[in-house]
Short mmCIF file of C-alpha atoms in Angstrom, two decimals:
data_model
loop_
_atom_site.label_atom_id
_atom_site.label_comp_id
_atom_site.label_asym_id
_atom_site.label_seq_id
_atom_site.Cartn_x
_atom_site.Cartn_y
_atom_site.Cartn_z
CA MET A 141 73.11 103.99 98.38
CA ARG A 142 75.07 107.19 97.78
CA LEU A 143 75.84 107.97 94.15
CA VAL A 144 78.97 109.68 92.83
CA ILE A 145 79.67 110.92 89.31
CA PHE A 146 83.09 109.64 88.31
CA THR A 147 84.86 111.00 85.21
CA GLU A 148 87.86 109.92 83.10
CA PRO A 149 89.21 113.25 81.81
CA GLN A 150 92.24 111.70 80.09
CA GLN A 151 89.81 110.44 77.45
CA GLY A 152 89.18 114.03 76.38
CA ALA A 153 87.89 116.78 78.66
CA SER A 154 88.89 120.32 79.48
CA TYR A 155 88.59 121.91 82.91
CA ASP A 156 85.45 123.69 81.74
CA ASP A 157 83.94 120.35 80.70
CA LEU A 158 84.60 118.97 84.17
CA ARG A 159 83.27 122.11 85.84
CA ARG A 160 79.99 121.76 83.97
CA VAL A 161 79.65 118.10 84.96
CA ALA A 162 80.55 118.79 88.60
CA GLN A 163 78.09 121.66 88.89
CA THR A 164 75.37 119.60 87.20
CA ALA A 165 76.07 116.73 89.59
CA GLU A 166 75.87 119.07 92.58
CA ASN A 167 72.64 120.68 91.41
CA SER A 168 71.16 117.22 90.73
CA GLY A 169 71.82 115.97 94.25
CA TYR A 170 74.70 113.52 93.80
CA ASP A 171 76.93 112.72 96.77
CA GLY A 172 80.19 113.48 95.01
CA PHE A 173 82.17 114.31 91.89
CA PHE A 174 85.37 112.31 91.44
CA ARG A 175 87.88 112.06 88.68
CA SER A 176 90.63 109.66 87.62
CA ASP A 177 94.29 110.67 87.75
CA HIS A 178 95.77 109.80 84.35
CA PHE A 179 97.80 111.62 81.72
CA VAL A 180 97.27 109.55 78.56
CA SER A 181 94.09 108.41 76.84
CA MET A 182 93.25 104.72 76.75
CA GLY A 183 91.87 104.79 73.22
CA GLY A 184 91.32 107.91 71.10
CA ASP A 185 93.54 110.95 70.90
CA GLY A 186 92.56 112.40 74.28
CA ARG A 187 92.17 115.95 72.96
CA PRO A 188 92.33 118.64 74.25
CA GLY A 189 94.81 116.80 76.52
CA PRO A 190 95.08 115.81 80.15
CA THR A 191 94.24 117.97 83.14
CA ASP A 192 95.95 117.63 86.50
CA ALA A 193 93.70 115.95 89.07
CA TRP A 194 94.52 118.13 92.05
CA LEU A 195 94.55 121.40 90.11
CA THR A 196 91.10 120.41 88.83
CA LEU A 197 89.76 119.62 92.30
CA ALA A 198 91.19 122.83 93.76
CA GLY A 199 89.37 124.81 91.09
CA LEU A 200 86.14 122.91 91.63
CA ALA A 201 86.47 123.48 95.36
CA LEU A 202 85.82 127.15 94.65
CA GLN A 203 83.13 126.58 92.03
CA THR A 204 80.96 124.15 93.99
CA SER A 205 79.59 124.39 97.51
CA ARG A 206 78.22 121.04 98.71
CA ILE A 207 79.38 118.07 96.69
CA ARG A 208 82.25 115.84 97.84
CA LEU A 209 85.36 115.97 95.62
CA GLY A 210 88.12 113.42 95.16
CA THR A 211 90.31 111.11 93.12
CA LEU A 212 89.67 107.49 92.23
CA VAL A 213 92.58 107.17 92.44
CA SER A 214 95.74 109.24 92.36
CA SER A 215 98.91 107.37 91.45
CA ALA A 216 101.71 107.15 94.00
CA THR A 217 104.20 107.23 91.11
CA PHE A 218 103.18 110.73 90.04
CA ARG A 219 104.03 112.84 93.10
CA LEU A 220 106.25 112.92 96.17
CA PRO A 221 104.25 112.25 99.35
CA GLY A 222 105.17 115.44 101.22
CA PRO A 223 104.10 117.89 98.50
CA LEU A 224 101.04 115.73 97.77
CA ALA A 225 99.97 115.96 101.44
CA ILE A 226 100.28 119.75 101.20
CA ALA A 227 98.27 119.94 97.97
CA VAL A 228 95.43 117.76 99.26
CA ALA A 229 95.27 119.64 102.57
CA GLN A 230 95.11 122.94 100.69
CA ALA A 231 92.33 121.66 98.43
CA ASP A 232 90.49 120.49 101.54
CA ALA A 233 90.72 124.02 102.97
CA MET A 234 89.60 125.56 99.67
CA SER A 235 86.54 123.28 99.67
CA ASN A 236 85.77 123.86 103.35
CA GLY A 237 86.33 120.19 104.12
CA ARG A 238 84.88 118.32 101.13
CA ILE A 239 87.95 116.48 99.79
CA GLU A 240 88.41 112.71 99.71
CA PHE A 241 91.80 111.21 98.95
CA GLY A 242 92.09 108.08 96.82
CA LEU A 243 95.60 106.72 96.30
CA GLY A 244 96.86 103.70 94.36
CA GLY A 245 100.16 102.28 93.21
CA GLY A 246 99.91 103.22 89.53
CA TRP A 247 99.61 100.75 86.67
CA PHE A 248 99.52 102.43 83.24
CA GLU A 249 103.09 102.23 81.96
CA ALA A 250 102.44 104.18 78.75
CA GLU A 251 101.56 107.42 80.53
CA HIS A 252 104.76 107.21 82.58
CA ALA A 253 106.84 106.82 79.43
CA ALA A 254 104.95 109.65 77.71
CA TYR A 255 105.74 112.20 80.43
CA GLY A 256 109.08 110.99 81.77
CA ILE A 257 107.76 109.50 85.02
CA PRO A 258 109.72 106.55 86.45
CA PHE A 259 107.74 103.30 86.43
CA PRO A 260 109.25 100.81 88.87
CA PRO A 261 108.34 97.12 89.01
CA GLN A 262 105.02 96.18 90.63
CA GLY A 263 106.51 95.15 93.97
CA GLU A 264 108.31 98.46 94.34
CA ARG A 265 105.17 100.36 93.34
CA PHE A 266 103.30 98.68 96.18
CA ASP A 267 106.17 99.45 98.57
CA ARG A 268 106.08 103.11 97.56
CA LEU A 269 102.29 103.21 97.91
CA GLU A 270 102.54 101.82 101.44
CA GLU A 271 105.16 104.38 102.42
CA GLN A 272 103.17 107.22 100.85
CA LEU A 273 100.02 106.25 102.71
CA GLU A 274 101.95 106.12 105.97
CA ILE A 275 103.67 109.45 105.33
CA ILE A 276 100.62 111.40 104.17
CA THR A 277 98.35 110.20 106.98
CA GLY A 278 101.23 110.66 109.41
CA LEU A 279 101.76 114.27 108.36
CA TRP A 280 98.05 115.04 108.70
CA ASP A 281 97.75 113.25 112.05
CA THR A 282 100.79 114.89 113.65
CA PRO A 283 99.55 117.29 116.37
CA ALA A 284 100.02 120.98 115.66
CA GLY A 285 103.29 122.21 117.09
CA HIS A 286 104.98 118.82 116.71
CA THR A 287 107.23 117.56 113.94
CA TYR A 288 107.15 114.40 111.86
CA ASP A 289 109.95 112.07 110.84
CA PHE A 290 109.90 109.07 108.55
CA HIS A 291 112.77 106.86 107.44
CA GLY A 292 111.70 104.32 104.86
CA LYS A 293 113.31 102.56 101.96
CA HIS A 294 112.06 105.04 99.35
CA TYR A 295 111.25 108.24 101.27
CA GLN A 296 112.85 110.02 104.21
CA LEU A 297 111.40 113.01 106.08
CA SER A 298 113.26 114.83 108.84
CA ASP A 299 111.86 117.39 111.24
CA SER A 300 108.83 118.15 109.04
CA PRO A 301 106.48 120.80 110.47
CA ALA A 302 103.65 118.62 109.08
CA LEU A 303 101.74 121.64 107.82
CA PRO A 304 99.23 122.64 106.61
CA LYS A 305 96.55 120.64 108.36
CA PRO A 306 93.41 119.65 106.47
CA VAL A 307 90.11 121.21 107.51
CA GLN A 308 88.52 117.80 108.12
CA SER A 309 89.36 116.17 111.41
CA PRO A 310 91.25 114.00 111.85
CA ARG A 311 91.89 114.13 108.09
CA PRO A 312 90.19 113.74 104.69
CA PRO A 313 88.79 110.24 104.10
CA VAL A 314 91.35 107.92 102.52
CA ILE A 315 90.20 105.55 99.77
CA VAL A 316 92.13 102.43 98.81
CA GLY A 317 90.87 100.08 96.13
CA GLY A 318 91.64 97.31 93.72
CA HIS A 319 91.38 93.60 93.06
CA GLY A 320 94.53 92.37 94.80
CA LYS A 321 94.08 89.47 97.17
CA ARG A 322 96.93 90.12 99.63
CA ARG A 323 98.66 93.49 99.75
CA THR A 324 95.66 95.57 98.69
CA PRO A 325 93.39 94.32 101.53
CA ALA A 326 96.28 94.73 103.98
CA LEU A 327 96.82 98.36 102.95
CA ALA A 328 93.08 99.04 103.16
CA ALA A 329 92.98 97.56 106.65
CA ARG A 330 95.84 99.80 107.80
CA PHE A 331 94.96 103.08 106.13
CA ALA A 332 91.56 103.22 104.42
CA ASP A 333 88.35 104.89 105.49
CA GLU A 334 86.77 103.41 102.36
CA PHE A 335 87.61 100.44 100.17
CA ASN A 336 86.56 100.52 96.52
CA VAL A 337 86.27 97.59 94.14
CA PRO A 338 86.51 99.00 90.59
CA PHE A 339 84.75 97.59 87.54
CA ALA A 340 84.15 94.07 88.80
CA LYS A 341 81.30 91.67 88.22
CA ILE A 342 78.87 92.10 91.08
CA ALA A 343 79.38 88.48 92.16
CA ASP A 344 83.06 89.29 92.75
CA ALA A 345 82.43 92.35 94.92
CA ALA A 346 81.35 90.60 98.13
CA PRO A 347 84.37 88.23 98.25
CA THR A 348 86.67 91.21 97.69
CA PHE A 349 85.03 93.09 100.56
CA ASP A 350 85.37 89.96 102.71
CA ARG A 351 89.12 89.91 102.16
CA VAL A 352 89.33 93.45 103.50
CA ARG A 353 87.21 92.49 106.51
CA ALA A 354 89.56 89.58 107.19
CA ALA A 355 92.61 91.84 106.92
CA CYS A 356 91.00 94.27 109.38
CA GLU A 357 90.29 91.42 111.78
CA ALA A 358 93.91 90.25 111.54
CA LEU A 359 95.05 93.73 112.61
CA GLY A 360 92.46 93.96 115.37
CA ARG A 361 90.67 96.80 113.63
CA THR A 362 87.05 96.94 114.68
CA SER A 363 85.95 100.06 112.74
CA LEU A 364 85.68 98.67 109.25
CA PRO A 365 86.16 100.93 106.23
CA ALA A 366 83.11 101.77 104.17
CA PHE A 367 82.75 99.68 101.01
CA SER A 368 82.04 101.03 97.54
CA ALA A 369 82.19 100.02 93.90
CA ALA A 370 82.83 101.71 90.56
CA ALA A 371 80.78 100.81 87.48
CA VAL A 372 80.23 102.29 84.03
CA LEU A 373 76.99 104.26 83.63
CA CYS A 374 74.76 103.97 80.56
CA VAL A 375 71.07 104.60 81.29
CA GLY A 376 68.36 105.74 78.90
CA ARG A 377 64.65 106.33 78.66
CA ASP A 378 64.33 103.33 76.37
CA ASP A 379 66.53 100.73 74.68
CA ALA A 380 67.24 103.00 71.74
CA GLU A 381 68.64 105.71 73.98
CA VAL A 382 70.72 103.15 75.88
CA ARG A 383 72.21 101.92 72.58
CA ARG A 384 72.90 105.50 71.49
CA ARG A 385 74.72 106.30 74.71
CA ALA A 386 76.68 103.05 74.53
CA ALA A 387 77.75 103.82 70.94
CA ALA A 388 78.85 107.32 71.96
CA ILE A 389 81.47 105.81 74.28
CA GLY A 390 82.43 102.96 71.96
CA ARG A 391 80.84 100.20 74.04
CA GLU A 392 78.09 97.61 73.69
CA ALA A 393 75.23 97.63 76.18
CA ASP A 394 75.21 93.87 76.71
CA GLU A 395 78.95 93.78 77.30
CA MET A 396 78.69 96.50 79.94
CA ARG A 397 75.77 94.71 81.63
CA ALA A 398 77.77 91.48 81.81
CA ASN A 399 80.60 93.27 83.59
CA GLY A 400 78.59 94.95 86.34
CA GLY A 401 77.70 98.19 84.57
CA ILE A 402 74.71 100.32 85.52
CA VAL A 403 73.10 99.85 82.12
CA GLY A 404 69.58 99.97 80.71
CA THR A 405 66.35 101.72 81.58
CA PRO A 406 65.87 103.28 85.04
CA GLY A 407 64.20 100.13 86.36
CA GLU A 408 67.13 97.99 85.25
CA ALA A 409 69.60 100.45 86.77
CA VAL A 410 67.79 100.39 90.12
CA GLU A 411 67.86 96.58 90.18
CA THR A 412 71.61 96.54 89.46
CA ILE A 413 72.33 99.14 92.14
CA GLN A 414 70.33 97.11 94.64
CA ARG A 415 72.50 94.09 93.84
CA TYR A 416 75.59 96.15 94.66
CA ALA A 417 73.96 97.12 97.95
CA GLU A 418 73.28 93.47 98.73
CA ALA A 419 76.96 92.75 98.09
CA GLY A 420 77.88 95.29 100.77
CA ALA A 421 78.49 98.55 98.90
CA THR A 422 77.14 101.75 100.43
CA ARG A 423 78.41 104.07 97.71
CA LEU A 424 78.57 103.66 93.95
CA PHE A 425 80.90 105.57 91.63
CA LEU A 426 79.14 105.98 88.28
CA GLN A 427 81.75 106.14 85.52
CA THR A 428 80.46 108.88 83.19
CA MET A 429 82.48 108.68 80.00
CA ASP A 430 80.66 111.23 77.81
CA VAL A 431 81.15 114.48 79.70
CA SER A 432 79.19 116.42 77.08
CA ASP A 433 75.98 114.49 77.89
CA LEU A 434 74.74 116.47 80.88
CA ASP A 435 71.22 115.18 80.26
CA HIS A 436 72.52 111.72 81.21
CA VAL A 437 73.67 113.01 84.61
CA GLU A 438 70.39 114.81 85.26
CA PHE A 439 68.24 111.94 84.00
CA VAL A 440 69.86 109.36 86.30
CA ALA A 441 69.46 111.70 89.27
CA GLY A 442 65.80 112.21 88.49
CA GLU A 443 64.75 108.72 87.40
CA VAL A 444 67.14 106.37 89.21
CA ALA A 445 68.38 108.02 92.41
CA ARG A 446 64.87 108.94 93.54
CA GLN A 447 63.89 105.24 93.51
CA LEU A 448 66.70 104.13 95.82
#
């Protein structure tokens, strides 16, 4: 099982906070450092305020050397697909090929209202997500020296030079995720290198992965995407430390356990991670809510990861 530190900066984190977590994660041996792509806090005041996901990852590309970097996930409502393809390709070059690209349809209406971003109905958001995935992968996959055209309902591209190209070949890994039973698996089957089920009970993970497998089979795709999961992280040396860390993020340990969280002492955490592996996940995104608690990141690397 590969482990990724996954942060939610909209809850309150500066770039320097994220840099410290990312560098600690790299030095501790984690597979990746990912961040959400949100602009408004979901509880609390969110100070000092949001940071842009791709500006953050571009900076971290220069301040780390090994760890994978990405979004879980960017919102298709936030950016036009052509400029987004350029930004991600540039970040991939800056990192020497360590970027992973997660993209979703967007769901948090309040952040759109707060920053003047249009928030279309759900069906249109899925339509735009599908077109963006096709455009961005199409731009990256277009051979050098050729141009790219796309004529969809929401986006049109004419005679695009389809530049720059990412460093990774054929392109950065694309991550699609969610709980949808129809369109989400279909999009994953068409575009994803990895499918992520976020914050689900472990018993629900395997059926979700199976829906993606079925969608791949329906398309005749034989190279299945990798499967991963995201779960909140709250591990301590003893029960008292677990309770302290849970209180610091405004949660209850038992509630997080019941919902698939990696919660408890190292032995408990290892058992939970093994259950995710049995469900089919090969990578786990550990939602790290308290970015000031670097000891938490180091402790899990030393006392949990080494047992896997």
